[in-house]
Every structure is written in C-alpha cells, then in structure tokens.
C-alpha cells in the first residue's frame, strides 16, 4: 500500500472490495443534517439519468440533481443521503477514497424547500420524508404525462419501473408504482373490532418508514410489539360501528400487512415535554439487532431483515448537533463523519444503542435504522 493510501485503504488492505471506492461528502454548513436516508436505488437512478440526461440540462429538479450526483460517483453501495453520504464509487480513477462536494444537489434542496435554507440544525427524518415524497411526486408526474400521450405506455412504465393500471371503466388510473415504492413502501392495516357485535373493520394504508415510540432499556422488537399492541377505544374515544349504527367501545390495533423490501425505522428520540415547553432528546438505550425478525404481520409469518445502515444523532438536544452514519458494505462496517470515512468493528455498533442512565456523557444515539429484507429475490 503506497504512502498516499488513506487510513481506510490501509485498514482494509487486500480485503478492499475490488472495483469499489468509498467517498464521503463535503459538509456545507448545515448539510450534515440535511441527509438521512438509506438508498438501494442505484440502478434505477443511473438508468433514470441515462434516459433523461438531456432533459436534466433543461428541466432541472431534485431527481435530476440526485441522479446526476449518482452518475458522477457511479455508486455501487448503499448510501445515506446526508453530507456524509456513504458513497461507493466506480470510475476510471485509481483513487479508492476521497471527498465529493454535492453542490448542485444541495443548492436544489435549498431552492425547493425553505426549511433547509438556513444554517440551523435540521432533522434527518424530516429530510428523509421530504426527499422520498418529492421523488415520488416527480416520477408520478412524469409517468402520467408520458402515459397520457398516445402509444407511450411502455415508456411510462420504463420511467417509473412499475405497471400502469386502468380501472374497468377506463376513466381513472391507479397510482403509479415507482421504484421508490418498490424499495421502501409497505402496507399497514388498521383493524378495529366492535366489542358489541364483534365486527372487524380493516383499513389499509401505505408507509415508507415506521416511526416508533421508545422506552428506556428497550429494544426494536419490543417497540414493534408496542406499535402493534391493542388499544381500547371507550368514553369520548368510542368507535362508530356501521353495523350497530352507533358509537361503541372497540379494540384497535395496527398490523403490518405487507413488509417492505427496505424497512426504515425511525426512533422517536425527540419528545415535547409540556412542563419544559420544548422538545427534549430521549437518550434511552434501545437495542437494535443486526438481524431482525419482523413479527405481528397479517400473515403471521416472520420476515427476516439484516441491518445495513444507521443514521446516528450526536448531541444533547433537537436544535443542535450533528449526524454520522454507520454502513455495512461487503461484510465490513464503515463509519462516516462528513469527509472522514473509517473502518469500524461490528461490535462497535452497540455503542450507539443509547444511554442506560438518564444523565450520561454519551450523546451518540441511533436515530434512523435501515434493514434489508433477506427474503427478497429468494
């Protein structure tokens, strides 16, 4: 290994994955708080760039900027879209590590949403929702525009990587299934049982991530069980039963009907405390396993997931701090802090579970978790 080799290259040595490059992203003031997502959309974004590179020069949007950034890096590994994105680059360069400045993308984000224009600390989960929903809106609009043109339905399907269906009367289209949906979208079913007639009413809703309430010295498994626990509706919260035609006591629970390919779990570490009149960070210790079995699904069948990325919030409160990321690539765990990329031991992941005591000097806590469905493609 040459004298110019980075610390990471020296640490990996002969185990450095062939053809891959690990790059951090330069931090533009508050941009370390702008990015908080875990992507497995490499192929779709590169294909989108290839199909729209001429359009991108004329009609720029958040998706074209993101696709352009991916094209510049030719990413292979998953990344966390923040200033310290975990980027694995393939290009003709012999350089295996380095720093990239995502100026065009960051400028577009600030232009698109005034929330991210200041230098104040921003929430990574809010950005995750903004980014994914914005990508979906762009893809759906482009797909619908193209599909409305005669003889272009196949091109529309290519753009959104999903089929377009018509209702029987041919009047309305079902929502387009974009590649964002195919990666992140799951389905929840909200079941309400009337305690008088025992009729069960079920309502489905889609989700791109799960936000879980947390408790001290708990685990992701227990948080998921609480998420799906049964709640009794009574007093002023009684349920209107269509069969009884009146308000009745009922039991309500949320279950996962269709698990997503990429399960994104957001730990609700920021809670509004009425006595304080402000939000407070919960430094609770919440164990997140490397391998997770997702139970409590409608089919009552476990789905097995593997942890591949963690967004960590560093700081004592919600209005200030920093984000770092942990990413697993080729059985190696990497630690990303803006421009700095280092190798870390797998056992070190548990140091980001949180604090067992209320007052602790440790302020580095897992905030957003990314799990990959191991059964996909099997």
PDB file of C-alpha atoms in Angstrom, residues 134-359:
ATOM      1  CA  UNK A 134     -40.536  14.608  -3.674  1.00  0.00           C
ATOM      2  CA  UNK A 135     -39.025  11.814  -5.772  1.00  0.00           C
ATOM      3  CA  UNK A 136     -42.372  10.017  -5.854  1.00  0.00           C
ATOM      4  CA  UNK A 137     -44.192  13.194  -6.943  1.00  0.00           C
ATOM      5  CA  UNK A 138     -41.709  13.781  -9.778  1.00  0.00           C
ATOM      6  CA  UNK A 139     -41.844  10.184 -11.005  1.00  0.00           C
ATOM      7  CA  UNK A 140     -45.642  10.027 -10.843  1.00  0.00           C
ATOM      8  CA  UNK A 141     -45.999  13.290 -12.738  1.00  0.00           C
ATOM      9  CA  UNK A 142     -43.542  12.230 -15.427  1.00  0.00           C
ATOM     10  CA  UNK A 143     -45.175   8.819 -15.723  1.00  0.00           C
ATOM     11  CA  UNK A 144     -48.669  10.274 -16.018  1.00  0.00           C
ATOM     12  CA  UNK A 145     -47.562  12.926 -18.529  1.00  0.00           C
ATOM     13  CA  UNK A 146     -45.936  10.329 -20.748  1.00  0.00           C
ATOM     14  CA  UNK A 147     -48.753   7.833 -20.373  1.00  0.00           C
ATOM     15  CA  UNK A 148     -51.289  10.484 -21.451  1.00  0.00           C
ATOM     16  CA  UNK A 149     -49.520  10.644 -24.810  1.00  0.00           C
ATOM     17  CA  UNK A 150     -50.769   8.053 -27.363  1.00  0.00           C
ATOM     18  CA  UNK A 151     -48.638   4.961 -27.769  1.00  0.00           C
ATOM     19  CA  UNK A 152     -46.182   5.698 -24.969  1.00  0.00           C
ATOM     20  CA  UNK A 153     -47.393   3.472 -22.143  1.00  0.00           C
ATOM     21  CA  UNK A 154     -44.317   1.262 -22.301  1.00  0.00           C
ATOM     22  CA  UNK A 155     -42.082   4.306 -21.963  1.00  0.00           C
ATOM     23  CA  UNK A 156     -44.077   5.443 -18.958  1.00  0.00           C
ATOM     24  CA  UNK A 157     -43.641   2.064 -17.341  1.00  0.00           C
ATOM     25  CA  UNK A 158     -39.927   2.275 -18.009  1.00  0.00           C
ATOM     26  CA  UNK A 159     -39.687   5.669 -16.318  1.00  0.00           C
ATOM     27  CA  UNK A 160     -41.441   4.597 -13.139  1.00  0.00           C
ATOM     28  CA  UNK A 161     -40.314   0.968 -13.185  1.00  0.00           C
ATOM     29  CA  UNK A 162     -43.859  -0.176 -12.495  1.00  0.00           C
ATOM     30  CA  UNK A 163     -47.073  -1.016 -14.346  1.00  0.00           C
ATOM     31  CA  UNK A 164     -49.870   1.410 -15.093  1.00  0.00           C
ATOM     32  CA  UNK A 165     -53.373   0.042 -14.481  1.00  0.00           C
ATOM     33  CA  UNK A 166     -56.736   1.384 -15.595  1.00  0.00           C
ATOM     34  CA  UNK A 167     -59.999   0.945 -13.773  1.00  0.00           C
ATOM     35  CA  UNK A 168     -62.636  -1.121 -15.546  1.00  0.00           C
ATOM     36  CA  UNK A 169     -64.371   1.952 -16.963  1.00  0.00           C
ATOM     37  CA  UNK A 170     -61.045   3.234 -18.248  1.00  0.00           C
ATOM     38  CA  UNK A 171     -61.679   6.644 -16.708  1.00  0.00           C
ATOM     39  CA  UNK A 172     -59.075   6.757 -13.957  1.00  0.00           C
ATOM     40  CA  UNK A 173     -55.605   5.360 -13.463  1.00  0.00           C
ATOM     41  CA  UNK A 174     -54.412   3.677 -10.325  1.00  0.00           C
ATOM     42  CA  UNK A 175     -51.389   5.304  -8.662  1.00  0.00           C
ATOM     43  CA  UNK A 176     -48.163   4.546 -10.468  1.00  0.00           C
ATOM     44  CA  UNK A 177     -45.818   2.128  -8.754  1.00  0.00           C
ATOM     45  CA  UNK A 178     -42.464   3.871  -8.834  1.00  0.00           C
ATOM     46  CA  UNK A 179     -39.124   2.357  -7.925  1.00  0.00           C
ATOM     47  CA  UNK A 180     -39.216   4.358  -4.702  1.00  0.00           C
ATOM     48  CA  UNK A 181     -42.395   2.476  -3.770  1.00  0.00           C
ATOM     49  CA  UNK A 182     -40.884  -0.858  -4.771  1.00  0.00           C
ATOM     50  CA  UNK A 183     -37.928  -0.318  -2.455  1.00  0.00           C
ATOM     51  CA  UNK A 184     -39.447   1.361   0.594  1.00  0.00           C
ATOM     52  CA  UNK A 185     -43.218   1.004   0.577  1.00  0.00           C
ATOM     53  CA  UNK A 186     -45.034  -1.390   2.887  1.00  0.00           C
ATOM     54  CA  UNK A 187     -48.693  -1.695   3.816  1.00  0.00           C
ATOM     55  CA  UNK A 188     -50.231  -1.369   7.279  1.00  0.00           C
ATOM     56  CA  UNK A 189     -53.733  -2.499   8.150  1.00  0.00           C
ATOM     57  CA  UNK A 190     -55.670  -0.766  10.911  1.00  0.00           C
ATOM     58  CA  UNK A 191     -58.092  -3.269  12.486  1.00  0.00           C
ATOM     59  CA  UNK A 192     -60.948  -2.102  14.725  1.00  0.00           C
ATOM     60  CA  UNK A 193     -63.173  -4.678  16.461  1.00  0.00           C
ATOM     61  CA  UNK A 194     -66.544  -3.592  17.821  1.00  0.00           C
ATOM     62  CA  UNK A 195     -66.923  -5.045  21.315  1.00  0.00           C
ATOM     63  CA  UNK A 196     -70.702  -5.267  20.938  1.00  0.00           C
ATOM     64  CA  UNK A 197     -71.164  -7.095  17.608  1.00  0.00           C
ATOM     65  CA  UNK A 198     -67.549  -8.327  17.153  1.00  0.00           C
ATOM     66  CA  UNK A 199     -67.443  -6.909  13.613  1.00  0.00           C
ATOM     67  CA  UNK A 200     -63.897  -6.147  12.462  1.00  0.00           C
ATOM     68  CA  UNK A 201     -63.308  -3.119  10.275  1.00  0.00           C
ATOM     69  CA  UNK A 202     -59.972  -3.034   8.449  1.00  0.00           C
ATOM     70  CA  UNK A 203     -58.404  -0.051   6.697  1.00  0.00           C
ATOM     71  CA  UNK A 204     -55.133  -0.280   4.773  1.00  0.00           C
ATOM     72  CA  UNK A 205     -52.549   2.466   4.495  1.00  0.00           C
ATOM     73  CA  UNK A 206     -49.108   2.610   2.921  1.00  0.00           C
ATOM     74  CA  UNK A 207     -45.882   3.653   4.635  1.00  0.00           C
ATOM     75  CA  UNK A 208     -42.321   4.440   3.606  1.00  0.00           C
ATOM     76  CA  UNK A 209     -40.944   4.275   7.139  1.00  0.00           C
ATOM     77  CA  UNK A 210     -42.114   3.345  10.624  1.00  0.00           C
ATOM     78  CA  UNK A 211     -41.848   5.865  13.465  1.00  0.00           C
ATOM     79  CA  UNK A 212     -41.666   4.058  16.797  1.00  0.00           C
ATOM     80  CA  UNK A 213     -42.137   5.344  20.330  1.00  0.00           C
ATOM     81  CA  UNK A 214     -39.237   4.319  22.547  1.00  0.00           C
ATOM     82  CA  UNK A 215     -38.783   3.465  26.217  1.00  0.00           C
ATOM     83  CA  UNK A 216     -35.736   3.230  28.443  1.00  0.00           C
ATOM     84  CA  UNK A 217     -33.780  -0.044  28.221  1.00  0.00           C
ATOM     85  CA  UNK A 218     -35.946  -1.466  25.460  1.00  0.00           C
ATOM     86  CA  UNK A 219     -35.359  -2.994  22.017  1.00  0.00           C
ATOM     87  CA  UNK A 220     -36.604  -2.644  18.465  1.00  0.00           C
ATOM     88  CA  UNK A 221     -38.550  -5.868  18.938  1.00  0.00           C
ATOM     89  CA  UNK A 222     -40.389  -4.521  21.984  1.00  0.00           C
ATOM     90  CA  UNK A 223     -41.005  -1.179  20.225  1.00  0.00           C
ATOM     91  CA  UNK A 224     -42.565  -3.025  17.288  1.00  0.00           C
ATOM     92  CA  UNK A 225     -44.758  -5.043  19.660  1.00  0.00           C
ATOM     93  CA  UNK A 226     -45.959  -1.836  21.305  1.00  0.00           C
ATOM     94  CA  UNK A 227     -46.627  -0.396  17.856  1.00  0.00           C
ATOM     95  CA  UNK A 228     -48.924  -3.361  17.143  1.00  0.00           C
ATOM     96  CA  UNK A 229     -50.443  -3.561  20.621  1.00  0.00           C
ATOM     97  CA  UNK A 230     -54.204  -3.494  21.168  1.00  0.00           C
ATOM     98  CA  UNK A 231     -55.782  -0.203  22.236  1.00  0.00           C
ATOM     99  CA  UNK A 232     -59.250   0.073  23.779  1.00  0.00           C
ATOM    100  CA  UNK A 233     -61.499   2.842  22.489  1.00  0.00           C
ATOM    101  CA  UNK A 234     -64.015   3.982  25.089  1.00  0.00           C
ATOM    102  CA  UNK A 235     -65.550   7.062  26.723  1.00  0.00           C
ATOM    103  CA  UNK A 236     -65.139  10.001  24.316  1.00  0.00           C
ATOM    104  CA  UNK A 237     -62.998   7.862  22.006  1.00  0.00           C
ATOM    105  CA  UNK A 238     -65.715   5.328  21.180  1.00  0.00           C
ATOM    106  CA  UNK A 239     -65.799   3.897  17.664  1.00  0.00           C
ATOM    107  CA  UNK A 240     -68.782   4.392  15.328  1.00  0.00           C
ATOM    108  CA  UNK A 241     -69.757   0.884  14.233  1.00  0.00           C
ATOM    109  CA  UNK A 242     -71.533   0.785  10.870  1.00  0.00           C
ATOM    110  CA  UNK A 243     -73.278  -2.447  11.756  1.00  0.00           C
ATOM    111  CA  UNK A 244     -74.549  -1.200  15.133  1.00  0.00           C
ATOM    112  CA  UNK A 245     -75.154   2.279  13.672  1.00  0.00           C
ATOM    113  CA  UNK A 246     -73.927   3.825  16.909  1.00  0.00           C
ATOM    114  CA  UNK A 247     -70.849   4.644  18.950  1.00  0.00           C
ATOM    115  CA  UNK A 248     -69.462   1.552  20.649  1.00  0.00           C
ATOM    116  CA  UNK A 249     -66.476   0.505  22.693  1.00  0.00           C
ATOM    117  CA  UNK A 250     -63.933  -1.164  20.467  1.00  0.00           C
ATOM    118  CA  UNK A 251     -60.421  -2.566  20.296  1.00  0.00           C
ATOM    119  CA  UNK A 252     -57.966  -1.197  17.789  1.00  0.00           C
ATOM    120  CA  UNK A 253     -54.588  -2.449  16.590  1.00  0.00           C
ATOM    121  CA  UNK A 254     -52.130  -1.800  13.781  1.00  0.00           C
ATOM    122  CA  UNK A 255     -50.532  -4.692  11.929  1.00  0.00           C
ATOM    123  CA  UNK A 256     -48.094  -4.930   9.051  1.00  0.00           C
ATOM    124  CA  UNK A 257     -49.906  -6.364   6.058  1.00  0.00           C
ATOM    125  CA  UNK A 258     -47.046  -6.216   3.566  1.00  0.00           C
ATOM    126  CA  UNK A 259     -43.443  -5.754   4.765  1.00  0.00           C
ATOM    127  CA  UNK A 260     -41.255  -3.521   2.548  1.00  0.00           C
ATOM    128  CA  UNK A 261     -38.071  -4.556   0.786  1.00  0.00           C
ATOM    129  CA  UNK A 262     -36.159  -1.914   2.752  1.00  0.00           C
ATOM    130  CA  UNK A 263     -37.522  -1.373   6.249  1.00  0.00           C
ATOM    131  CA  UNK A 264     -36.752   2.127   7.549  1.00  0.00           C
ATOM    132  CA  UNK A 265     -37.279   2.541  11.288  1.00  0.00           C
ATOM    133  CA  UNK A 266     -37.310   5.995  12.841  1.00  0.00           C
ATOM    134  CA  UNK A 267     -36.820   6.110  16.607  1.00  0.00           C
ATOM    135  CA  UNK A 268     -38.818   8.976  18.108  1.00  0.00           C
ATOM    136  CA  UNK A 269     -35.992  10.396  20.220  1.00  0.00           C
ATOM    137  CA  UNK A 270     -37.409  13.929  20.340  1.00  0.00           C
ATOM    138  CA  UNK A 271     -40.432  14.378  22.606  1.00  0.00           C
ATOM    139  CA  UNK A 272     -42.331  17.504  23.544  1.00  0.00           C
ATOM    140  CA  UNK A 273     -42.298  17.995  27.333  1.00  0.00           C
ATOM    141  CA  UNK A 274     -45.191  20.207  28.460  1.00  0.00           C
ATOM    142  CA  UNK A 275     -43.524  21.126  31.755  1.00  0.00           C
ATOM    143  CA  UNK A 276     -40.476  22.397  29.871  1.00  0.00           C
ATOM    144  CA  UNK A 277     -42.423  23.916  26.992  1.00  0.00           C
ATOM    145  CA  UNK A 278     -39.984  22.463  24.478  1.00  0.00           C
ATOM    146  CA  UNK A 279     -38.734  19.291  22.839  1.00  0.00           C
ATOM    147  CA  UNK A 280     -36.231  17.133  24.664  1.00  0.00           C
ATOM    148  CA  UNK A 281     -33.968  14.432  23.306  1.00  0.00           C
ATOM    149  CA  UNK A 282     -34.556  10.966  24.767  1.00  0.00           C
ATOM    150  CA  UNK A 283     -31.180   9.298  25.152  1.00  0.00           C
ATOM    151  CA  UNK A 284     -32.859   5.973  26.029  1.00  0.00           C
ATOM    152  CA  UNK A 285     -30.956   2.778  25.379  1.00  0.00           C
ATOM    153  CA  UNK A 286     -32.783   0.979  22.548  1.00  0.00           C
ATOM    154  CA  UNK A 287     -31.126  -2.191  21.288  1.00  0.00           C
ATOM    155  CA  UNK A 288     -31.288  -2.645  17.526  1.00  0.00           C
ATOM    156  CA  UNK A 289     -30.146  -6.113  16.395  1.00  0.00           C
ATOM    157  CA  UNK A 290     -28.058  -6.863  13.329  1.00  0.00           C
ATOM    158  CA  UNK A 291     -30.650  -9.447  12.310  1.00  0.00           C
ATOM    159  CA  UNK A 292     -34.338  -8.694  12.854  1.00  0.00           C
ATOM    160  CA  UNK A 293     -37.414 -10.900  12.569  1.00  0.00           C
ATOM    161  CA  UNK A 294     -40.467  -8.834  11.785  1.00  0.00           C
ATOM    162  CA  UNK A 295     -43.422 -10.464  13.513  1.00  0.00           C
ATOM    163  CA  UNK A 296     -47.039  -9.332  14.041  1.00  0.00           C
ATOM    164  CA  UNK A 297     -47.752  -9.294  10.328  1.00  0.00           C
ATOM    165  CA  UNK A 298     -51.211 -10.057   8.917  1.00  0.00           C
ATOM    166  CA  UNK A 299     -49.993 -13.354   7.555  1.00  0.00           C
ATOM    167  CA  UNK A 300     -48.400 -14.151  10.947  1.00  0.00           C
ATOM    168  CA  UNK A 301     -45.240 -15.063   9.078  1.00  0.00           C
ATOM    169  CA  UNK A 302     -41.869 -13.694  10.149  1.00  0.00           C
ATOM    170  CA  UNK A 303     -39.877 -11.626   7.671  1.00  0.00           C
ATOM    171  CA  UNK A 304     -36.130 -11.672   8.201  1.00  0.00           C
ATOM    172  CA  UNK A 305     -34.156  -8.455   7.873  1.00  0.00           C
ATOM    173  CA  UNK A 306     -30.492  -7.529   8.080  1.00  0.00           C
ATOM    174  CA  UNK A 307     -29.237  -4.146   9.314  1.00  0.00           C
ATOM    175  CA  UNK A 308     -27.154  -2.330   6.703  1.00  0.00           C
ATOM    176  CA  UNK A 309     -27.117   1.325   7.792  1.00  0.00           C
ATOM    177  CA  UNK A 310     -27.691   3.534  10.826  1.00  0.00           C
ATOM    178  CA  UNK A 311     -28.050   7.307  10.995  1.00  0.00           C
ATOM    179  CA  UNK A 312     -26.743   8.462  14.396  1.00  0.00           C
ATOM    180  CA  UNK A 313     -27.698  11.758  16.035  1.00  0.00           C
ATOM    181  CA  UNK A 314     -24.859  13.303  18.010  1.00  0.00           C
ATOM    182  CA  UNK A 315     -25.866  15.939  20.530  1.00  0.00           C
ATOM    183  CA  UNK A 316     -27.900  16.581  23.661  1.00  0.00           C
ATOM    184  CA  UNK A 317     -30.919  18.274  22.075  1.00  0.00           C
ATOM    185  CA  UNK A 318     -33.072  18.517  18.944  1.00  0.00           C
ATOM    186  CA  UNK A 319     -31.996  22.011  17.907  1.00  0.00           C
ATOM    187  CA  UNK A 320     -28.294  21.409  17.664  1.00  0.00           C
ATOM    188  CA  UNK A 321     -25.958  18.534  16.994  1.00  0.00           C
ATOM    189  CA  UNK A 322     -24.563  16.517  14.144  1.00  0.00           C
ATOM    190  CA  UNK A 323     -25.256  13.345  12.189  1.00  0.00           C
ATOM    191  CA  UNK A 324     -22.890  10.480  11.445  1.00  0.00           C
ATOM    192  CA  UNK A 325     -23.598   7.203   9.692  1.00  0.00           C
ATOM    193  CA  UNK A 326     -22.673   3.567  10.018  1.00  0.00           C
ATOM    194  CA  UNK A 327     -22.874   1.495   6.839  1.00  0.00           C
ATOM    195  CA  UNK A 328     -22.236  -2.160   6.158  1.00  0.00           C
ATOM    196  CA  UNK A 329     -20.534  -2.946   2.854  1.00  0.00           C
ATOM    197  CA  UNK A 330     -19.189  -6.356   1.860  1.00  0.00           C
ATOM    198  CA  UNK A 331     -19.312  -7.592   5.481  1.00  0.00           C
ATOM    199  CA  UNK A 332     -17.323  -4.572   6.656  1.00  0.00           C
ATOM    200  CA  UNK A 333     -18.807  -1.834   8.839  1.00  0.00           C
ATOM    201  CA  UNK A 334     -17.751   1.691   7.917  1.00  0.00           C
ATOM    202  CA  UNK A 335     -18.014   4.863   9.993  1.00  0.00           C
ATOM    203  CA  UNK A 336     -18.803   8.080   8.089  1.00  0.00           C
ATOM    204  CA  UNK A 337     -18.480  11.549   9.550  1.00  0.00           C
ATOM    205  CA  UNK A 338     -18.695  14.062   6.703  1.00  0.00           C
ATOM    206  CA  UNK A 339     -15.367  13.834   4.834  1.00  0.00           C
ATOM    207  CA  UNK A 340     -13.966  11.193   7.210  1.00  0.00           C
ATOM    208  CA  UNK A 341     -14.509   7.530   6.369  1.00  0.00           C
ATOM    209  CA  UNK A 342     -13.092   4.861   8.650  1.00  0.00           C
ATOM    210  CA  UNK A 343     -13.446   1.154   9.203  1.00  0.00           C
ATOM    211  CA  UNK A 344     -15.093   0.041  12.438  1.00  0.00           C
ATOM    212  CA  UNK A 345     -15.563  -3.266  14.203  1.00  0.00           C
ATOM    213  CA  UNK A 346     -19.067  -4.740  14.100  1.00  0.00           C
ATOM    214  CA  UNK A 347     -19.160  -4.896  17.895  1.00  0.00           C
ATOM    215  CA  UNK A 348     -18.853  -1.096  17.966  1.00  0.00           C
ATOM    216  CA  UNK A 349     -22.403  -0.750  16.571  1.00  0.00           C
ATOM    217  CA  UNK A 350     -23.836  -1.443  20.015  1.00  0.00           C
ATOM    218  CA  UNK A 351     -22.205   1.702  21.415  1.00  0.00           C
ATOM    219  CA  UNK A 352     -24.890   3.662  19.561  1.00  0.00           C
ATOM    220  CA  UNK A 353     -27.842   1.936  21.259  1.00  0.00           C
ATOM    221  CA  UNK A 354     -28.225   4.855  23.686  1.00  0.00           C
ATOM    222  CA  UNK A 355     -27.648   5.545  27.368  1.00  0.00           C
ATOM    223  CA  UNK A 356     -28.829   3.263  30.181  1.00  0.00           C
ATOM    224  CA  UNK A 357     -28.848   6.202  32.609  1.00  0.00           C
ATOM    225  CA  UNK A 358     -30.743   9.461  32.189  1.00  0.00           C
ATOM    226  CA  UNK A 359     -27.601  11.528  32.596  1.00  0.00           C
TER     227      UNK A 359
END
